[in-house]
mmCIF file of C-alpha atoms in Angstrom:
data_model
loop_
_atom_site.group_PDB
_atom_site.id
_atom_site.type_symbol
_atom_site.label_atom_id
_atom_site.label_comp_id
_atom_site.label_asym_id
_atom_site.label_seq_id
_atom_site.Cartn_x
_atom_site.Cartn_y
_atom_site.Cartn_z
ATOM 1 C CA MET A 181 38.666 38.220 -1.449
ATOM 2 C CA ILE A 182 37.927 38.701 -5.193
ATOM 3 C CA GLU A 183 38.817 35.681 -7.221
ATOM 4 C CA LEU A 184 40.549 36.340 -10.562
ATOM 5 C CA SER A 185 41.474 33.751 -13.118
ATOM 6 C CA ARG A 186 45.155 33.244 -13.764
ATOM 7 C CA LYS A 187 44.653 34.712 -17.267
ATOM 8 C CA LYS A 188 43.066 37.907 -15.943
ATOM 9 C CA MET A 189 45.743 38.285 -13.334
ATOM 10 C CA ILE A 190 48.486 38.083 -16.000
ATOM 11 C CA ILE A 191 46.653 40.663 -18.195
ATOM 12 C CA TYR A 192 46.070 43.021 -15.230
ATOM 13 C CA MET A 193 49.673 42.733 -14.170
ATOM 14 C CA ALA A 194 51.001 43.300 -17.613
ATOM 15 C CA CYS A 195 48.902 46.408 -18.002
ATOM 16 C CA LEU A 196 49.916 47.715 -14.590
ATOM 17 C CA VAL A 197 53.601 47.164 -15.136
ATOM 18 C CA LEU A 198 53.465 48.832 -18.585
ATOM 19 C CA ILE A 199 51.607 51.865 -17.212
ATOM 20 C CA TRP A 200 53.988 52.334 -14.304
ATOM 21 C CA GLY A 201 56.977 51.657 -16.479
ATOM 22 C CA LEU A 202 55.932 54.440 -18.898
ATOM 23 C CA CYS A 203 55.271 56.813 -15.962
ATOM 24 C CA TRP A 204 58.944 57.424 -15.215
ATOM 25 C CA PRO A 205 60.006 58.791 -18.672
ATOM 26 C CA ILE A 206 56.657 60.652 -19.219
ATOM 27 C CA TYR A 207 56.746 62.315 -15.803
ATOM 28 C CA LYS A 208 60.501 63.135 -16.288
ATOM 29 C CA PHE A 209 59.632 65.086 -19.457
ATOM 30 C CA THR A 210 56.560 66.681 -17.931
ATOM 31 C CA LEU A 211 58.446 68.005 -14.862
ATOM 32 C CA SER A 212 60.489 70.157 -17.154
ATOM 33 C CA TYR A 213 57.411 72.369 -17.622
ATOM 34 C CA THR A 214 55.819 72.292 -14.187
ATOM 35 C CA PRO A 215 56.657 72.631 -10.468
ATOM 36 C CA PRO A 216 56.674 69.146 -8.885
ATOM 37 C CA LEU A 217 54.071 69.418 -6.100
ATOM 38 C CA LEU A 218 51.475 71.121 -8.311
ATOM 39 C CA TYR A 219 51.933 68.448 -10.884
ATOM 40 C CA ALA A 220 51.618 65.614 -8.367
ATOM 41 C CA GLY A 221 48.552 67.257 -6.791
ATOM 42 C CA MET A 222 46.755 68.147 -9.953
ATOM 43 C CA ARG A 223 47.151 64.687 -11.528
ATOM 44 C CA ALA A 224 45.908 63.004 -8.344
ATOM 45 C CA LEU A 225 43.018 65.479 -7.909
ATOM 46 C CA ILE A 226 41.850 65.320 -11.505
ATOM 47 C CA GLY A 227 42.150 61.519 -11.576
ATOM 48 C CA GLY A 228 40.214 61.245 -8.309
ATOM 49 C CA VAL A 229 37.419 63.506 -9.591
ATOM 50 C CA LEU A 230 37.079 61.618 -12.930
ATOM 51 C CA LEU A 231 36.880 58.314 -11.083
ATOM 52 C CA SER A 232 34.318 59.791 -8.596
ATOM 53 C CA ILE A 233 32.089 60.774 -11.529
ATOM 54 C CA LEU A 234 32.277 57.226 -12.870
ATOM 55 C CA CYS A 235 31.459 55.775 -9.436
ATOM 56 C CA PHE A 236 28.727 58.326 -8.698
ATOM 57 C CA PRO A 237 25.856 55.797 -9.221
ATOM 58 C CA LYS A 238 27.341 53.697 -6.398
ATOM 59 C CA ARG A 239 27.752 56.688 -4.059
ATOM 60 C CA LYS A 240 25.865 54.907 -1.232
ATOM 61 C CA SER A 241 28.751 52.474 -0.936
ATOM 62 C CA ILE A 242 31.041 55.211 0.301
ATOM 63 C CA ARG A 243 29.563 55.086 3.883
ATOM 64 C CA TRP A 244 31.583 58.191 4.800
ATOM 65 C CA SER A 245 30.575 58.243 8.410
ATOM 66 C CA GLU A 246 31.841 54.652 8.900
ATOM 67 C CA ASN A 247 34.913 54.729 6.602
ATOM 68 C CA TRP A 248 36.266 58.306 6.573
ATOM 69 C CA ARG A 249 39.262 57.268 8.659
ATOM 70 C CA ILE A 250 40.159 54.565 6.105
ATOM 71 C CA TYR A 251 39.980 57.051 3.197
ATOM 72 C CA CYS A 252 42.091 59.595 5.056
ATOM 73 C CA VAL A 253 44.806 57.113 6.141
ATOM 74 C CA SER A 254 45.007 55.614 2.633
ATOM 75 C CA ALA A 255 45.226 59.157 1.172
ATOM 76 C CA LEU A 256 48.072 59.994 3.590
ATOM 77 C CA PHE A 257 50.183 57.004 2.699
ATOM 78 C CA ASN A 258 49.293 56.235 -0.932
ATOM 79 C CA THR A 259 48.923 59.788 -2.242
ATOM 80 C CA VAL A 260 50.381 62.568 -0.088
ATOM 81 C CA LEU A 261 53.467 60.816 1.224
ATOM 82 C CA PHE A 262 54.147 58.477 -1.768
ATOM 83 C CA PHE A 263 53.618 61.016 -4.566
ATOM 84 C CA GLY A 264 54.731 64.107 -2.644
ATOM 85 C CA LEU A 265 58.031 62.602 -1.264
ATOM 86 C CA GLN A 266 58.726 60.824 -4.587
ATOM 87 C CA THR A 267 58.466 64.088 -6.510
ATOM 88 C CA ILE A 268 60.534 66.153 -4.027
ATOM 89 C CA GLY A 269 63.103 63.391 -3.568
ATOM 90 C CA LEU A 270 63.946 63.340 -7.281
ATOM 91 C CA MET A 271 65.218 66.872 -6.862
ATOM 92 C CA TYR A 272 67.920 65.726 -4.452
ATOM 93 C CA LEU A 273 68.957 62.328 -5.815
ATOM 94 C CA PRO A 274 69.834 60.806 -9.230
ATOM 95 C CA GLY A 275 66.740 59.055 -10.687
ATOM 96 C CA GLY A 276 68.515 55.634 -10.936
ATOM 97 C CA LEU A 277 69.527 55.560 -7.296
ATOM 98 C CA PHE A 278 66.164 56.872 -6.183
ATOM 99 C CA SER A 279 64.297 54.169 -8.029
ATOM 100 C CA VAL A 280 66.520 51.417 -6.598
ATOM 101 C CA ILE A 281 65.658 52.521 -3.040
ATOM 102 C CA VAL A 282 61.958 53.005 -3.779
ATOM 103 C CA TYR A 283 61.748 49.558 -5.290
ATOM 104 C CA LEU A 284 62.926 48.046 -2.042
ATOM 105 C CA GLN A 285 59.088 48.209 -1.515
ATOM 106 C CA PRO A 286 58.323 44.731 -2.779
ATOM 107 C CA VAL A 287 60.842 43.261 -0.308
ATOM 108 C CA LEU A 288 59.316 45.257 2.557
ATOM 109 C CA ILE A 289 55.829 44.188 1.458
ATOM 110 C CA GLY A 290 56.912 40.550 1.560
ATOM 111 C CA ILE A 291 58.129 41.015 5.104
ATOM 112 C CA PHE A 292 55.255 43.134 6.395
ATOM 113 C CA ALA A 293 52.601 40.840 4.735
ATOM 114 C CA TRP A 294 54.186 37.922 6.681
ATOM 115 C CA ILE A 295 54.114 39.868 9.954
ATOM 116 C CA TRP A 296 50.770 41.693 9.688
ATOM 117 C CA LEU A 297 48.652 39.720 7.237
ATOM 118 C CA GLY A 298 49.775 36.179 8.155
ATOM 119 C CA GLU A 299 50.917 35.347 4.671
ATOM 120 C CA THR A 300 53.248 32.391 4.306
ATOM 121 C CA MET A 301 57.004 33.026 3.954
ATOM 122 C CA SER A 302 59.408 30.470 2.619
ATOM 123 C CA ALA A 303 63.163 30.578 2.192
ATOM 124 C CA ILE A 304 62.700 30.489 -1.619
ATOM 125 C CA LYS A 305 60.345 33.497 -1.493
ATOM 126 C CA VAL A 306 62.885 35.502 0.606
ATOM 127 C CA ILE A 307 65.649 34.652 -1.841
ATOM 128 C CA GLY A 308 63.380 35.640 -4.770
ATOM 129 C CA LEU A 309 62.593 39.051 -3.252
ATOM 130 C CA VAL A 310 66.253 39.794 -2.594
ATOM 131 C CA ILE A 311 67.253 38.723 -6.074
ATOM 132 C CA GLY A 312 64.577 40.989 -7.523
ATOM 133 C CA PHE A 313 65.882 43.944 -5.578
ATOM 134 C CA LEU A 314 69.396 43.200 -6.846
ATOM 135 C CA GLY A 315 67.937 43.047 -10.369
ATOM 136 C CA VAL A 316 66.451 46.517 -9.896
ATOM 137 C CA GLY A 317 69.801 47.714 -8.775
ATOM 138 C CA ALA A 318 71.511 46.291 -11.846
ATOM 139 C CA VAL A 319 68.874 47.800 -14.173
ATOM 140 C CA SER A 320 69.247 51.243 -12.624
ATOM 141 C CA ILE A 321 73.029 51.319 -12.048
ATOM 142 C CA GLY A 322 73.520 53.196 -15.220
ATOM 143 C CA GLY A 323 71.480 56.091 -13.839
ATOM 144 C CA ILE A 324 73.423 56.408 -10.612
ATOM 145 C CA SER A 325 75.567 59.499 -11.249
ATOM 146 C CA GLY A 326 76.253 62.789 -9.623
ATOM 147 C CA GLN A 327 76.319 63.809 -6.016
ATOM 148 C CA VAL A 328 74.358 61.743 -3.492
ATOM 149 C CA SER A 329 72.367 63.699 -0.979
ATOM 150 C CA LEU A 330 71.647 62.349 2.499
ATOM 151 C CA LEU A 331 68.340 64.166 2.416
ATOM 152 C CA GLY A 332 67.599 62.537 -0.926
ATOM 153 C CA LEU A 333 68.435 59.076 0.455
ATOM 154 C CA ALA A 334 66.184 59.712 3.505
ATOM 155 C CA LEU A 335 63.274 60.825 1.252
ATOM 156 C CA ALA A 336 63.674 57.780 -1.074
ATOM 157 C CA MET A 337 63.598 55.412 1.953
ATOM 158 C CA ILE A 338 60.612 57.114 3.495
ATOM 159 C CA THR A 339 58.897 56.991 0.092
ATOM 160 C CA ALA A 340 59.390 53.235 -0.023
ATOM 161 C CA ILE A 341 58.166 52.764 3.521
ATOM 162 C CA SER A 342 55.119 54.960 2.961
ATOM 163 C CA TRP A 343 54.170 52.995 -0.212
ATOM 164 C CA THR A 344 54.616 49.695 1.659
ATOM 165 C CA LEU A 345 52.465 50.774 4.655
ATOM 166 C CA GLY A 346 49.845 52.126 2.259
ATOM 167 C CA VAL A 347 49.559 48.861 0.326
ATOM 168 C CA ILE A 348 49.495 46.741 3.422
ATOM 169 C CA TYR A 349 46.815 48.965 4.977
ATOM 170 C CA VAL A 350 44.599 48.744 1.872
ATOM 171 C CA LYS A 351 44.981 45.022 1.770
ATOM 172 C CA LYS A 352 43.863 44.798 5.431
ATOM 173 C CA VAL A 353 40.860 47.138 5.130
ATOM 174 C CA SER A 354 39.725 46.093 1.635
ATOM 175 C CA PRO A 355 36.743 44.051 2.848
ATOM 176 C CA LYS A 356 35.297 47.147 4.619
ATOM 177 C CA VAL A 357 35.246 49.555 1.600
ATOM 178 C CA ASP A 358 34.387 49.718 -2.093
ATOM 179 C CA SER A 359 37.808 49.486 -3.841
ATOM 180 C CA LEU A 360 36.887 51.985 -6.649
ATOM 181 C CA TRP A 361 35.689 54.628 -4.088
ATOM 182 C CA LEU A 362 38.833 54.010 -2.035
ATOM 183 C CA VAL A 363 41.037 54.849 -5.064
ATOM 184 C CA ALA A 364 38.801 57.840 -5.943
ATOM 185 C CA LEU A 365 38.704 59.350 -2.457
ATOM 186 C CA GLN A 366 42.324 58.784 -1.652
ATOM 187 C CA SER A 367 43.203 60.549 -4.910
ATOM 188 C CA VAL A 368 40.830 63.459 -4.261
ATOM 189 C CA LEU A 369 41.868 63.940 -0.607
ATOM 190 C CA GLY A 370 45.545 63.519 -1.310
ATOM 191 C CA GLY A 371 45.334 65.650 -4.464
ATOM 192 C CA VAL A 372 43.738 68.513 -2.499
ATOM 193 C CA VAL A 373 46.519 68.399 0.128
ATOM 194 C CA LEU A 374 49.324 68.213 -2.439
ATOM 195 C CA THR A 375 47.876 71.002 -4.584
ATOM 196 C CA GLY A 376 47.394 73.142 -1.571
ATOM 197 C CA MET A 377 51.021 72.591 -0.546
ATOM 198 C CA GLY A 378 52.044 73.388 -4.124
ATOM 199 C CA LEU A 379 50.026 76.620 -4.194
ATOM 200 C CA GLY A 380 51.837 77.594 -0.950
ATOM 201 C CA ALA A 381 55.370 76.662 -1.966
ATOM 202 C CA GLU A 382 55.355 76.997 -5.741
ATOM 203 C CA SER A 383 54.074 79.483 -8.392
ATOM 204 C CA TRP A 384 51.104 78.619 -10.661
ATOM 205 C CA SER A 385 52.676 80.821 -13.316
ATOM 206 C CA ASP A 386 55.596 78.439 -13.599
ATOM 207 C CA ILE A 387 53.474 75.889 -15.395
ATOM 208 C CA VAL A 388 54.120 75.874 -19.132
ATOM 209 C CA TRP A 389 50.920 74.818 -20.825
ATOM 210 C CA ASN A 390 52.336 73.104 -23.877
ATOM 211 C CA SER A 391 51.413 69.777 -25.434
ATOM 212 C CA THR A 392 54.084 67.887 -23.383
ATOM 213 C CA TYR A 393 52.669 69.139 -20.101
ATOM 214 C CA VAL A 394 49.059 68.546 -21.138
ATOM 215 C CA PHE A 395 49.937 65.012 -22.287
ATOM 216 C CA GLY A 396 51.738 64.258 -18.999
ATOM 217 C CA LEU A 397 48.875 65.635 -16.998
ATOM 218 C CA VAL A 398 46.288 63.645 -18.943
ATOM 219 C CA PHE A 399 48.357 60.487 -18.756
ATOM 220 C CA GLY A 400 48.893 60.822 -14.952
ATOM 221 C CA SER A 401 45.294 61.712 -14.223
ATOM 222 C CA THR A 402 43.819 58.872 -16.186
ATOM 223 C CA LEU A 403 46.176 55.879 -16.576
ATOM 224 C CA GLY A 404 48.963 56.819 -14.191
ATOM 225 C CA ILE A 405 46.918 57.004 -11.015
ATOM 226 C CA PRO A 406 43.258 55.861 -11.137
ATOM 227 C CA VAL A 407 43.560 53.062 -13.610
ATOM 228 C CA ALA A 408 46.898 51.795 -12.285
ATOM 229 C CA TYR A 409 45.740 51.865 -8.651
ATOM 230 C CA ILE A 410 42.518 50.067 -9.559
ATOM 231 C CA LEU A 411 44.467 47.329 -11.283
ATOM 232 C CA TYR A 412 46.907 47.073 -8.390
ATOM 233 C CA PHE A 413 44.306 46.862 -5.703
ATOM 234 C CA LYS A 414 42.360 44.279 -7.635
ATOM 235 C CA LEU A 415 45.482 42.169 -7.885
ATOM 236 C CA LEU A 416 46.196 42.671 -4.142
ATOM 237 C CA ASN A 417 42.694 41.540 -3.205
ATOM 238 C CA SER A 418 42.913 38.475 -5.386
ATOM 239 C CA GLY A 419 46.137 36.913 -4.245
ATOM 240 C CA GLU A 420 49.178 37.052 -1.936
ATOM 241 C CA THR A 421 50.444 40.513 -1.494
ATOM 242 C CA SER A 422 54.127 39.579 -1.768
ATOM 243 C CA LYS A 423 53.536 37.792 -5.094
ATOM 244 C CA VAL A 424 51.815 40.796 -6.623
ATOM 245 C CA ALA A 425 54.453 43.134 -5.275
ATOM 246 C CA SER A 426 57.318 41.089 -6.653
ATOM 247 C CA SER A 427 56.046 41.647 -10.212
ATOM 248 C CA THR A 428 56.437 45.398 -9.805
ATOM 249 C CA PHE A 429 60.225 44.783 -9.992
ATOM 250 C CA LEU A 430 59.515 44.828 -13.719
ATOM 251 C CA VAL A 431 58.603 48.480 -13.593
ATOM 252 C CA PRO A 432 62.119 50.058 -13.692
ATOM 253 C CA LEU A 433 63.037 47.481 -16.294
ATOM 254 C CA ILE A 434 60.210 48.571 -18.534
ATOM 255 C CA ALA A 435 61.165 52.249 -17.994
ATOM 256 C CA VAL A 436 64.840 51.498 -18.985
ATOM 257 C CA LEU A 437 63.737 49.357 -21.992
ATOM 258 C CA PHE A 438 61.482 52.188 -23.098
ATOM 259 C CA GLY A 439 64.408 54.555 -22.959
ATOM 260 C CA THR A 440 66.578 52.124 -24.883
ATOM 261 C CA SER A 441 64.081 51.588 -27.644
ATOM 262 C CA PHE A 442 62.677 55.098 -28.162
ATOM 263 C CA LEU A 443 65.213 57.493 -26.636
ATOM 264 C CA GLY A 444 68.384 55.960 -27.984
ATOM 265 C CA GLU A 445 69.773 54.984 -24.586
ATOM 266 C CA PRO A 446 72.309 52.072 -24.690
ATOM 267 C CA PHE A 447 71.507 48.471 -23.889
ATOM 268 C CA THR A 448 74.149 47.694 -21.336
ATOM 269 C CA LEU A 449 75.476 44.542 -19.664
ATOM 270 C CA SER A 450 73.997 45.685 -16.308
ATOM 271 C CA LEU A 451 70.575 45.999 -17.959
ATOM 272 C CA PHE A 452 70.895 42.421 -19.285
ATOM 273 C CA ILE A 453 71.904 41.073 -15.876
ATOM 274 C CA GLY A 454 69.054 42.978 -14.284
ATOM 275 C CA LEU A 455 66.588 41.432 -16.683
ATOM 276 C CA ILE A 456 67.738 37.902 -15.792
ATOM 277 C CA LEU A 457 67.610 38.638 -12.077
ATOM 278 C CA ILE A 458 64.209 40.129 -12.155
ATOM 279 C CA ALA A 459 62.780 37.269 -14.219
ATOM 280 C CA SER A 460 64.360 34.787 -11.737
ATOM 281 C CA SER A 461 62.792 36.724 -8.864
ATOM 282 C CA ILE A 462 59.326 36.672 -10.207
ATOM 283 C CA TYR A 463 59.615 32.992 -10.958
ATOM 284 C CA LEU A 464 60.816 32.116 -7.431
ATOM 285 C CA VAL A 465 58.177 34.169 -5.673
ATOM 286 C CA ASN A 466 55.293 33.036 -7.831
ATOM 287 C CA ARG A 467 56.206 29.423 -8.571
ATOM 288 C CA PRO A 468 53.817 26.677 -7.661
ATOM 289 C CA LYS A 469 54.129 25.485 -4.090
ATOM 290 C CA LYS A 470 56.250 22.441 -3.457
ATOM 291 C CA SER A 471 57.431 20.701 -0.357
ATOM 292 C CA GLU A 472 59.875 23.346 0.927
ATOM 293 C CA PRO A 473 59.152 24.516 4.482
ATOM 294 C CA GLU A 474 56.866 27.519 4.732
ATOM 295 C CA TYR A 475 56.529 29.820 7.720
ATOM 296 C CA LYS A 476 53.167 31.357 8.457
ATOM 297 C CA HIS A 477 53.151 34.235 10.910
ATOM 298 C CA THR A 478 50.090 34.131 13.197
ATOM 299 C CA THR A 479 48.574 37.497 13.576
ATOM 300 C CA LEU A 480 47.409 38.777 16.924
ATOM 301 C CA GLN A 481 43.774 38.601 15.726
ATOM 302 C CA GLU A 482 44.153 34.945 14.872
ATOM 303 C CA LYS A 483 45.688 34.232 18.313
ATOM 304 C CA ILE A 484 42.689 35.797 19.959
#
């Protein structure tokens, strides 16, 4: 496990939340000028290639023959399913409702990290995770409008589950692989698959190569995927998964605040309530340990 100082963890988390919070409005604008699968695939592929170039001097740490299954599984959950389903799902469901369901992920991570990783689980932590999800719901409620598609609901739920499984898997296998190469190769492999799917189902000529599209592509292929994932995995490998995940409740709040500040969207009562709930959630999940009872799930490996 990589030890990070509390100051570094706060800086990394602030940068991560800011990047992911900006992704929503930037991607929303960009998707007006590009088919979704091609955009998801290209930003993952370009980001993975750029990171691979930076990591090239450490290419011996890839150990492809030993770790290729890890790279492929991580690419499946963290790139193909997460980005692909997220992009398609937004076509069938209002963005506010979709984000509420996707950000069930920190709650799922808290549960799965307890079951599979043996992390401690207290009643206060459970309450904090639930409060955080309610806060996301309050923040996003203004965006819940229009018809609700059962297909869209299913895609949003599968997106949240895929993201959760991908994060838990990376946390479990992190001692076996180089974290930078893991991000690079999952992006390259997943980007190739998504781009291939886009070429088969969409038209390359539908891309409008204007400044908005280029900015969205550059943002996604530099900050949005490789930099954000490096920060996220560094945080995961330095502390409890559920604590790191709980802070991502701030992402939809940042997205909404960005819209309020720069796009003229209203600051509503639901947004204020969501802010209070999310702040309370992060405090409860990350507060210093006291004497409340904690429950540690014993993994099968520990029993053996």
